[in-house]
Amino acid sequence: MTISKDAFFIGNQWVSPASDRRFTLVNASTGEEFGSVPEAVEADVDAAVAAARKAFETSGWADAAPADRAEVMQRFVAAIAARGDEIARSVSAQNGMPIGLSSLLEGQFAAGVVQYYAQLAEGLGAPDVRPSQMGKETLVERSALGVVAAIVPWNFPVTLALNKIAPAMAAGCTVVIKPSPGTILDSYLLAEAALEAGVPAGVLNWVAADRDVGAYLVGHPGIDKVAFTGSTGAGRSIARTCGELLRPVTLELGGKSAAILLDDVDIGAFLQGVPMASMLNNGQACYNATRVLAPRRRYDEVVGALAEFANGLVVGDALDPGTQVGPMASAAHRDKVESYIAIGKQEARLVAGGGRPQSTNQGWFVEPTIFAGVDNAARIAQEEIFGPVLAVIPYDGEEEAIRIANDSAFGLGGSVWSADGEHATQVARKVASGTVGVNGYMPSLGAPFGGIKASGIGREFGPESISAYQNTKSIYVMA
């Protein structure tokens, strides 16, 4: 079936594009083209920003009672949930995410993100009166920041879009969303859900564009805040623009996280956690712990177990329910991952994978790959590969393990594994990272998520993220 879309979602209307430029849709599991969608140019961005600005200033959305916005968001939740299966299939076809994972994270969890912020929205607006040292009292008031540019990557396109959309809506902002060219179909489904839910015109607008037009959106004079998830390189560029404009920005960037296996680790329990903690989404997750730090006394045991584990994973079509590892999202990304595997073969010892699966000559597949004898200074230990490639690094003593884990330009995720959960938690506190798991890893909606160092600025999830979409004003009452 060939899919063809001919419009952008702007101001609750399907608007014809300003040019004839188009993106081609490609099935990551087969390499086959299966449709096309319009590609935005600057004029399309102008139209989307204008619609968002009009909605912010005249629709009453920003000034509505938080409970009223929450009611709209709850309808949005229901409309997204009703499209959960279709959303999951569209994501898996485009970026290769195994359908079992996309059904869980892109179909179900994504709706849960909106529901969480809808519930938080119901409690916004309560008076915040604080004592004043120089007068009667201080009234602290919060208001919607304005028009938000949300720039979303291809690896978790729905959840990562809603991580920005939902708190922005709760705060009363309006949003222009730029999805990645690699995953666009899901944005049409979300737009249909917004229309069905009765989200006011202009509150949510979608325009798919390339990096150059995305940069135009970041610097657009009609934008008040930028929220971005993507590579550290792109994040630095966005930060420079926003810094010059003194424009608020949230950046959720790359990672090279470490899984620290303590001396008493249960290897079986660790292997059960690897798919979510270290190889999630075919290795295409920013917080994956792709450096595995193993005590030297048990190093060979860990390497052998990981090699056997990797060789036993089912690699196949992303839409097959039995698939555990799907393809890379594109041919270009597969080439990047393979270039790092070639580097790894010069830096370390290959013990599993390292090539393309023999079972298929279609799609953008890479075998789950394990390297042993890795020095933490190696490129495969320091640079983000974003594929199913793990580097196993030996250590002597916990203090060295912590030092190695922290010897990274990044600080997004990580995990600590031990039979003693309390001790593992103590070690986790010493890891320089925005998030750390103990005997597993999975971000929690109710707690802030984000990184330090080259992994970003700001936080998503939790009540804290709403404040990123609000202005704060103190009114000093003197008498």
Short mmCIF file of C-alpha atoms in Angstrom, two decimals:
data_model
loop_
_atom_site.label_atom_id
_atom_site.label_comp_id
_atom_site.label_asym_id
_atom_site.label_seq_id
_atom_site.Cartn_x
_atom_site.Cartn_y
_atom_site.Cartn_z
CA MET A 1 0.00 0.00 0.00
CA THR A 2 1.33 3.42 -0.98
CA ILE A 3 0.73 6.28 1.43
CA SER A 4 0.61 9.86 0.20
CA LYS A 5 -0.06 12.90 2.35
CA ASP A 6 -0.55 16.32 0.80
CA ALA A 7 -0.89 18.82 3.65
CA PHE A 8 0.42 20.08 6.98
CA PHE A 9 -1.67 20.40 10.13
CA ILE A 10 -1.79 24.13 10.89
CA GLY A 11 -4.49 25.91 12.88
CA ASN A 12 -6.69 22.76 12.90
CA GLN A 13 -6.72 22.81 9.10
CA TRP A 14 -5.02 20.60 6.56
CA VAL A 15 -3.00 23.25 4.76
CA SER A 16 -1.36 22.79 1.36
CA PRO A 17 2.42 23.15 1.41
CA ALA A 18 4.15 26.20 0.01
CA SER A 19 6.39 24.11 -2.25
CA ASP A 20 6.41 20.76 -4.04
CA ARG A 21 9.27 19.37 -1.95
CA ARG A 22 8.56 15.96 -0.43
CA PHE A 23 10.04 13.35 1.89
CA THR A 24 10.04 9.71 0.82
CA LEU A 25 8.79 7.11 3.30
CA VAL A 26 11.03 4.03 3.53
CA ASN A 27 10.40 0.76 5.37
CA ALA A 28 13.49 0.19 7.51
CA SER A 29 13.01 -3.60 7.50
CA THR A 30 12.90 -3.93 3.72
CA GLY A 31 14.45 -0.74 2.32
CA GLU A 32 11.35 -0.32 0.16
CA GLU A 33 9.70 3.03 -0.47
CA PHE A 34 6.04 3.04 0.54
CA GLY A 35 4.91 6.64 0.21
CA SER A 36 5.72 10.30 0.56
CA VAL A 37 4.72 13.37 2.56
CA PRO A 38 5.28 17.11 2.06
CA GLU A 39 8.47 18.77 3.24
CA ALA A 40 8.11 22.18 4.84
CA VAL A 41 9.94 25.29 3.70
CA GLU A 42 10.28 28.58 5.56
CA ALA A 43 6.85 29.81 4.44
CA ASP A 44 5.20 26.75 5.98
CA VAL A 45 6.99 27.39 9.27
CA ASP A 46 5.84 31.02 9.15
CA ALA A 47 2.25 29.85 8.76
CA ALA A 48 2.51 27.38 11.64
CA VAL A 49 4.12 29.92 13.97
CA ALA A 50 1.49 32.51 13.04
CA ALA A 51 -1.30 30.04 13.85
CA ALA A 52 0.32 29.19 17.20
CA ARG A 53 0.81 32.87 18.02
CA LYS A 54 -2.79 33.69 17.19
CA ALA A 55 -4.01 30.82 19.36
CA PHE A 56 -1.81 31.92 22.25
CA GLU A 57 -2.96 35.53 22.12
CA THR A 58 -6.62 35.27 21.14
CA SER A 59 -8.07 31.77 21.68
CA GLY A 60 -8.26 31.97 25.46
CA TRP A 61 -6.20 28.79 25.80
CA ALA A 62 -3.39 30.45 27.76
CA ASP A 63 -5.84 32.10 30.17
CA ALA A 64 -8.22 29.17 30.53
CA ALA A 65 -8.71 27.58 33.91
CA PRO A 66 -6.18 24.74 34.25
CA ALA A 67 -9.05 22.31 34.82
CA ASP A 68 -10.52 23.30 31.45
CA ARG A 69 -7.23 22.61 29.69
CA ALA A 70 -7.04 19.31 31.56
CA GLU A 71 -10.46 18.33 30.21
CA VAL A 72 -9.29 18.91 26.64
CA MET A 73 -6.12 16.95 27.33
CA GLN A 74 -8.10 14.00 28.67
CA ARG A 75 -10.04 13.88 25.40
CA PHE A 76 -6.69 13.97 23.60
CA VAL A 77 -5.57 10.99 25.69
CA ALA A 78 -8.60 8.97 24.58
CA ALA A 79 -8.08 9.87 20.94
CA ILE A 80 -4.40 8.88 21.06
CA ALA A 81 -5.17 5.61 22.83
CA ALA A 82 -7.75 4.74 20.17
CA ARG A 83 -4.99 5.03 17.56
CA GLY A 84 -2.39 3.16 19.60
CA ASP A 85 -2.05 0.14 17.31
CA GLU A 86 -1.86 2.28 14.18
CA ILE A 87 0.70 4.57 15.81
CA ALA A 88 2.86 1.59 16.78
CA ARG A 89 2.76 0.13 13.26
CA SER A 90 3.64 3.45 11.63
CA VAL A 91 6.63 3.94 13.92
CA SER A 92 7.94 0.39 13.49
CA ALA A 93 7.64 0.53 9.72
CA GLN A 94 9.61 3.77 9.55
CA ASN A 95 12.36 3.45 12.18
CA GLY A 96 12.62 -0.32 12.76
CA MET A 97 11.48 -0.37 16.38
CA PRO A 98 10.26 -3.91 17.20
CA ILE A 99 6.46 -3.86 17.21
CA GLY A 100 6.25 -5.26 20.74
CA LEU A 101 8.23 -2.27 22.00
CA SER A 102 6.46 0.34 19.88
CA SER A 103 3.07 -0.98 21.02
CA LEU A 104 4.17 -0.49 24.63
CA LEU A 105 6.12 2.78 24.47
CA GLU A 106 4.71 4.60 21.45
CA GLY A 107 1.15 3.32 21.58
CA GLN A 108 0.33 2.96 25.29
CA PHE A 109 2.96 4.89 27.26
CA ALA A 110 2.63 7.92 24.98
CA ALA A 111 -1.05 8.30 25.87
CA GLY A 112 -0.07 7.89 29.51
CA VAL A 113 2.28 10.87 29.22
CA VAL A 114 -0.59 13.14 28.24
CA GLN A 115 -2.81 11.69 30.94
CA TYR A 116 -0.16 12.33 33.58
CA TYR A 117 0.13 16.00 32.64
CA ALA A 118 -3.62 16.37 32.34
CA GLN A 119 -3.89 15.25 35.95
CA LEU A 120 -1.15 17.68 36.99
CA ALA A 121 -2.91 20.47 35.10
CA GLU A 122 -5.98 20.04 37.26
CA GLY A 123 -3.97 21.15 40.27
CA LEU A 124 -2.27 24.17 38.69
CA GLY A 125 -3.27 27.70 39.57
CA ALA A 126 -3.48 27.29 43.34
CA PRO A 127 -2.44 30.51 45.13
CA ASP A 128 1.25 30.67 46.07
CA VAL A 129 1.57 33.22 48.85
CA ARG A 130 4.94 33.55 50.57
CA PRO A 131 6.12 35.55 53.55
CA SER A 132 7.82 38.85 52.81
CA GLN A 133 10.80 40.06 54.81
CA MET A 134 10.24 43.69 53.73
CA GLY A 135 6.46 43.94 53.38
CA LYS A 136 3.18 42.15 53.89
CA GLU A 137 3.54 39.18 51.52
CA THR A 138 4.69 38.03 48.08
CA LEU A 139 2.34 36.56 45.49
CA VAL A 140 4.14 34.19 43.14
CA GLU A 141 2.23 33.78 39.90
CA ARG A 142 2.93 31.56 36.93
CA SER A 143 1.74 32.06 33.37
CA ALA A 144 2.20 30.31 30.04
CA LEU A 145 5.53 31.13 28.43
CA GLY A 146 4.20 31.45 24.87
CA VAL A 147 4.78 29.69 21.55
CA VAL A 148 6.99 26.59 21.78
CA ALA A 149 9.07 25.03 19.02
CA ALA A 150 9.23 21.28 19.69
CA ILE A 151 11.86 19.48 17.60
CA VAL A 152 11.57 15.72 17.78
CA PRO A 153 13.94 12.90 16.73
CA TRP A 154 13.16 9.68 14.92
CA ASN A 155 13.93 7.06 17.57
CA PHE A 156 10.88 7.54 19.86
CA PRO A 157 8.93 10.06 17.79
CA VAL A 158 5.58 9.89 19.58
CA THR A 159 6.66 9.72 23.21
CA LEU A 160 9.38 12.32 22.73
CA ALA A 161 6.93 14.67 21.00
CA LEU A 162 4.37 14.28 23.77
CA ASN A 163 7.06 14.79 26.42
CA LYS A 164 7.08 18.37 25.12
CA ILE A 165 3.49 18.80 23.96
CA ALA A 166 1.82 17.61 27.18
CA PRO A 167 3.56 19.87 29.74
CA ALA A 168 3.37 22.77 27.31
CA MET A 169 -0.40 22.26 26.97
CA ALA A 170 -0.79 21.95 30.73
CA ALA A 171 0.99 25.28 31.15
CA GLY A 172 -1.18 26.98 28.51
CA CYS A 173 1.39 27.24 25.72
CA THR A 174 0.85 26.64 22.03
CA VAL A 175 3.22 24.46 20.02
CA VAL A 176 4.79 24.06 16.60
CA ILE A 177 6.10 20.51 16.26
CA LYS A 178 8.80 19.59 13.74
CA PRO A 179 9.06 15.81 13.44
CA SER A 180 12.13 14.13 12.00
CA PRO A 181 12.08 13.28 8.29
CA GLY A 182 12.69 9.68 9.36
CA THR A 183 9.37 9.33 11.21
CA ILE A 184 6.54 11.49 9.97
CA LEU A 185 3.41 9.34 9.65
CA ASP A 186 2.85 9.24 13.41
CA SER A 187 2.53 13.05 13.44
CA TYR A 188 -0.49 12.81 11.15
CA LEU A 189 -2.12 10.38 13.55
CA LEU A 190 -1.46 12.69 16.50
CA ALA A 191 -2.88 15.62 14.53
CA GLU A 192 -6.03 13.63 13.78
CA ALA A 193 -6.30 12.82 17.48
CA ALA A 194 -5.96 16.50 18.42
CA LEU A 195 -8.68 17.43 15.95
CA GLU A 196 -11.00 14.72 17.24
CA ALA A 197 -10.34 15.81 20.84
CA GLY A 198 -11.34 19.40 20.14
CA VAL A 199 -7.94 20.92 20.91
CA PRO A 200 -8.44 24.59 20.01
CA ALA A 201 -7.20 25.73 16.62
CA GLY A 202 -3.54 26.66 16.60
CA VAL A 203 -2.64 25.08 19.93
CA LEU A 204 -0.88 22.21 18.13
CA ASN A 205 0.65 22.47 14.65
CA TRP A 206 2.83 19.97 12.75
CA VAL A 207 5.29 20.73 9.93
CA ALA A 208 7.91 18.17 8.86
CA ALA A 209 11.18 19.71 7.72
CA ASP A 210 14.89 19.16 7.29
CA ARG A 211 17.63 20.53 9.53
CA ASP A 212 17.99 23.84 7.72
CA VAL A 213 14.30 24.65 8.04
CA GLY A 214 14.42 23.34 11.61
CA ALA A 215 17.15 25.90 12.31
CA TYR A 216 14.88 28.56 10.84
CA LEU A 217 12.17 27.51 13.29
CA VAL A 218 14.60 27.67 16.23
CA GLY A 219 15.54 31.25 15.40
CA HIS A 220 12.06 32.38 14.36
CA PRO A 221 11.05 35.70 16.00
CA GLY A 222 7.62 34.27 16.82
CA ILE A 223 9.02 31.51 19.05
CA ASP A 224 9.31 31.97 22.82
CA LYS A 225 10.83 28.62 23.85
CA VAL A 226 12.61 25.71 22.17
CA ALA A 227 12.40 22.08 23.32
CA PHE A 228 14.74 19.70 21.49
CA THR A 229 15.69 16.04 21.67
CA GLY A 230 18.50 14.84 19.44
CA SER A 231 22.24 14.72 18.96
CA THR A 232 24.67 16.68 21.05
CA GLY A 233 26.06 18.37 17.95
CA ALA A 234 22.66 19.67 16.89
CA GLY A 235 21.93 20.61 20.50
CA ARG A 236 25.03 22.78 20.68
CA SER A 237 23.94 24.64 17.55
CA ILE A 238 20.46 25.22 18.96
CA ALA A 239 21.96 26.36 22.27
CA ARG A 240 24.10 28.95 20.46
CA THR A 241 21.06 30.36 18.69
CA CYS A 242 18.93 30.42 21.82
CA GLY A 243 21.77 31.91 23.85
CA GLU A 244 22.14 34.79 21.43
CA LEU A 245 18.38 35.38 21.49
CA LEU A 246 18.16 34.86 25.28
CA ARG A 247 15.47 32.30 24.44
CA PRO A 248 14.64 29.54 26.95
CA VAL A 249 15.66 26.10 25.73
CA THR A 250 15.44 22.50 26.93
CA LEU A 251 17.96 20.11 25.40
CA GLU A 252 17.79 16.33 25.83
CA LEU A 253 20.89 15.10 24.01
CA GLY A 254 23.17 12.11 23.61
CA GLY A 255 24.68 9.66 26.02
CA LYS A 256 27.33 7.01 26.55
CA SER A 257 26.07 5.56 29.78
CA ALA A 258 27.70 2.87 31.89
CA ALA A 259 26.19 -0.25 33.45
CA ILE A 260 28.29 -1.00 36.54
CA LEU A 261 28.18 -4.68 37.47
CA LEU A 262 29.30 -4.99 41.08
CA ASP A 263 31.22 -8.01 42.26
CA ASP A 264 28.14 -9.81 43.61
CA VAL A 265 26.00 -9.23 40.53
CA ASP A 266 23.50 -11.87 39.44
CA ILE A 267 24.46 -12.28 35.77
CA GLY A 268 21.11 -13.84 34.90
CA ALA A 269 19.21 -10.89 36.34
CA PHE A 270 21.46 -8.48 34.44
CA LEU A 271 20.88 -10.30 31.15
CA GLN A 272 17.13 -10.06 31.69
CA GLY A 273 17.53 -6.30 32.06
CA VAL A 274 19.85 -5.75 29.09
CA PRO A 275 17.08 -5.33 26.46
CA MET A 276 15.66 -2.31 28.32
CA ALA A 277 18.81 -0.96 29.97
CA SER A 278 21.45 -1.36 27.27
CA MET A 279 19.93 -2.36 23.92
CA LEU A 280 16.53 -0.69 23.91
CA ASN A 281 15.12 0.00 20.45
CA ASN A 282 17.91 -1.82 18.59
CA GLY A 283 20.41 0.26 20.55
CA GLN A 284 18.82 3.47 19.29
CA ALA A 285 18.06 5.07 22.66
CA CYS A 286 20.03 7.98 24.09
CA TYR A 287 20.22 6.60 27.62
CA ASN A 288 21.29 3.05 26.74
CA ALA A 289 24.13 1.83 28.97
CA THR A 290 26.39 0.72 26.13
CA ARG A 291 29.52 0.58 28.33
CA VAL A 292 29.36 -2.50 30.55
CA LEU A 293 31.79 -2.26 33.46
CA ALA A 294 32.61 -5.71 34.86
CA PRO A 295 34.82 -6.66 37.82
CA ARG A 296 38.04 -8.24 36.59
CA ARG A 297 37.48 -11.33 38.78
CA ARG A 298 34.28 -12.08 36.84
CA TYR A 299 35.19 -10.43 33.55
CA ASP A 300 35.38 -13.55 31.37
CA GLU A 301 32.10 -14.78 32.84
CA VAL A 302 30.37 -11.49 31.95
CA VAL A 303 31.85 -11.38 28.45
CA GLY A 304 30.85 -14.97 27.73
CA ALA A 305 27.31 -14.44 29.01
CA LEU A 306 26.85 -11.27 26.97
CA ALA A 307 28.20 -12.91 23.82
CA GLU A 308 25.84 -15.86 24.21
CA PHE A 309 22.97 -13.46 24.92
CA ALA A 310 23.67 -11.33 21.83
CA ASN A 311 24.00 -14.36 19.56
CA GLY A 312 20.63 -15.64 20.80
CA LEU A 313 18.60 -12.51 20.06
CA VAL A 314 16.00 -12.78 17.30
CA VAL A 315 16.83 -10.28 14.56
CA GLY A 316 14.07 -9.64 12.05
CA ASP A 317 11.33 -7.53 10.54
CA ALA A 318 10.21 -4.83 12.95
CA LEU A 319 6.54 -5.69 12.35
CA ASP A 320 7.02 -9.35 13.33
CA PRO A 321 5.88 -9.85 16.97
CA GLY A 322 8.70 -12.33 17.50
CA THR A 323 11.45 -9.86 16.63
CA GLN A 324 13.71 -8.71 19.46
CA VAL A 325 16.12 -6.61 17.39
CA GLY A 326 14.97 -4.77 14.31
CA PRO A 327 16.88 -2.77 11.72
CA MET A 328 18.62 0.56 12.03
CA ALA A 329 16.37 3.48 11.13
CA SER A 330 18.01 4.24 7.78
CA ALA A 331 20.74 3.12 5.42
CA ALA A 332 22.84 6.13 6.41
CA HIS A 333 22.53 5.29 10.09
CA ARG A 334 23.43 1.64 9.46
CA ASP A 335 26.55 2.87 7.66
CA LYS A 336 27.46 4.99 10.70
CA VAL A 337 27.03 2.07 13.10
CA GLU A 338 29.06 -0.21 10.84
CA SER A 339 31.84 2.39 10.69
CA TYR A 340 32.09 2.25 14.49
CA ILE A 341 32.14 -1.56 14.41
CA ALA A 342 35.09 -1.31 12.02
CA ILE A 343 36.81 1.02 14.48
CA GLY A 344 36.03 -1.37 17.32
CA LYS A 345 37.68 -4.26 15.50
CA GLN A 346 40.91 -2.24 15.58
CA GLU A 347 40.53 -1.15 19.21
CA ALA A 348 39.22 -4.26 20.95
CA ARG A 349 38.27 -7.92 20.60
CA LEU A 350 35.03 -8.81 18.80
CA VAL A 351 33.21 -11.62 20.62
CA ALA A 352 29.73 -11.47 19.05
CA GLY A 353 28.12 -10.05 15.94
CA GLY A 354 29.99 -7.44 13.99
CA GLY A 355 28.26 -7.92 10.65
CA ARG A 356 24.91 -8.07 8.93
CA PRO A 357 22.57 -10.99 9.63
CA GLN A 358 22.71 -13.76 7.04
CA SER A 359 18.96 -14.32 7.24
CA THR A 360 18.08 -11.32 5.06
CA ASN A 361 19.61 -9.09 2.42
CA GLN A 362 16.91 -6.45 2.82
CA GLY A 363 16.62 -3.54 5.21
CA TRP A 364 19.15 -1.79 7.41
CA PHE A 365 20.14 -4.59 9.80
CA VAL A 366 23.20 -4.86 12.03
CA GLU A 367 23.91 -7.86 14.24
CA PRO A 368 23.93 -7.30 18.01
CA THR A 369 27.64 -6.77 18.65
CA ILE A 370 29.81 -7.24 21.75
CA PHE A 371 33.40 -6.03 22.14
CA ALA A 372 35.68 -7.23 24.95
CA GLY A 373 39.06 -6.00 26.13
CA VAL A 374 37.88 -2.40 25.70
CA ASP A 375 39.84 0.49 27.18
CA ASN A 376 37.59 3.33 28.33
CA ALA A 377 39.69 5.73 26.23
CA ALA A 378 38.72 3.87 23.03
CA ARG A 379 36.42 5.63 20.60
CA ILE A 380 33.82 2.87 20.93
CA ALA A 381 33.77 3.62 24.67
CA GLN A 382 33.67 7.41 24.39
CA GLU A 383 31.53 8.19 21.34
CA GLU A 384 27.81 7.56 20.96
CA ILE A 385 27.26 4.81 18.40
CA PHE A 386 23.45 4.60 18.68
CA GLY A 387 23.22 0.98 17.66
CA PRO A 388 23.25 -2.55 19.18
CA VAL A 389 26.92 -2.37 20.13
CA LEU A 390 28.20 -2.94 23.69
CA ALA A 391 31.73 -2.37 24.97
CA VAL A 392 32.72 -4.49 28.00
CA ILE A 393 35.33 -2.77 30.17
CA PRO A 394 37.16 -4.42 33.12
CA TYR A 395 37.75 -2.69 36.43
CA ASP A 396 39.52 -3.32 39.73
CA GLY A 397 37.50 -2.16 42.73
CA GLU A 398 34.37 -0.04 43.02
CA GLU A 399 36.21 3.27 43.12
CA GLU A 400 37.77 2.53 39.76
CA ALA A 401 34.38 1.48 38.38
CA ILE A 402 32.89 4.81 39.45
CA ARG A 403 35.84 6.70 37.99
CA ILE A 404 35.49 4.90 34.66
CA ALA A 405 31.73 5.45 34.58
CA ASN A 406 32.26 9.17 35.16
CA ASP A 407 35.09 9.43 32.63
CA SER A 408 32.77 10.47 29.83
CA ALA A 409 31.71 13.67 28.12
CA PHE A 410 28.12 12.53 28.67
CA GLY A 411 25.90 12.09 31.72
CA LEU A 412 22.39 10.95 30.82
CA GLY A 413 21.69 7.42 32.04
CA GLY A 414 23.40 4.44 33.59
CA SER A 415 22.74 1.58 35.96
CA VAL A 416 24.26 -0.29 38.90
CA TRP A 417 23.70 -4.04 39.37
CA SER A 418 24.15 -5.93 42.64
CA ALA A 419 22.54 -8.54 44.86
CA ASP A 420 22.54 -5.80 47.51
CA GLY A 421 20.13 -3.13 46.29
CA GLU A 422 20.94 -0.73 49.11
CA HIS A 423 24.66 -0.86 48.34
CA ALA A 424 23.95 -0.45 44.61
CA THR A 425 21.95 2.69 45.43
CA GLN A 426 24.93 4.10 47.36
CA VAL A 427 27.12 3.52 44.30
CA ALA A 428 24.46 5.05 42.02
CA ARG A 429 24.65 8.27 44.03
CA LYS A 430 28.31 8.60 43.01
CA VAL A 431 27.63 8.27 39.28
CA ALA A 432 27.77 11.64 37.49
CA SER A 433 24.55 11.37 35.52
CA GLY A 434 21.09 12.89 35.42
CA THR A 435 19.48 9.47 35.88
CA VAL A 436 20.70 6.09 37.15
CA GLY A 437 18.91 2.78 37.53
CA VAL A 438 19.43 0.20 40.24
CA ASN A 439 19.12 -3.42 39.02
CA GLY A 440 17.32 -2.19 35.93
CA TYR A 441 16.57 1.02 34.10
CA MET A 442 13.31 2.61 33.02
CA PRO A 443 12.45 6.31 33.28
CA SER A 444 9.55 7.18 35.55
CA LEU A 445 6.87 9.67 34.49
CA GLY A 446 6.71 11.19 37.94
CA ALA A 447 10.43 12.03 38.23
CA PRO A 448 12.60 14.45 36.22
CA PHE A 449 14.54 12.97 33.29
CA GLY A 450 17.52 14.61 31.63
CA GLY A 451 21.27 14.84 31.53
CA ILE A 452 24.32 16.76 32.62
CA LYS A 453 27.51 17.66 30.75
CA ALA A 454 27.12 16.99 27.00
CA SER A 455 23.83 15.18 27.60
CA GLY A 456 21.80 18.35 27.81
CA ILE A 457 20.14 21.15 29.73
CA GLY A 458 16.83 20.99 31.59
CA ARG A 459 14.49 18.16 32.47
CA GLU A 460 11.45 16.39 31.06
CA PHE A 461 8.94 14.25 33.01
CA GLY A 462 7.73 15.03 36.48
CA PRO A 463 6.04 18.21 37.69
CA GLU A 464 9.37 20.01 37.19
CA SER A 465 8.99 20.01 33.43
CA ILE A 466 5.85 22.19 33.50
CA SER A 467 7.88 25.07 34.95
CA ALA A 468 10.01 25.02 31.79
CA TYR A 469 6.91 26.25 29.93
CA GLN A 470 5.97 28.96 32.42
CA ASN A 471 6.97 32.51 33.28
CA THR A 472 7.19 33.26 36.99
CA LYS A 473 6.23 36.64 38.42
CA SER A 474 6.62 37.86 42.02
CA ILE A 475 4.17 40.51 43.19
CA TYR A 476 5.48 42.22 46.31
CA VAL A 477 2.57 43.38 48.46
CA MET A 478 3.94 45.99 50.86
CA ALA A 479 0.80 46.80 52.81
#
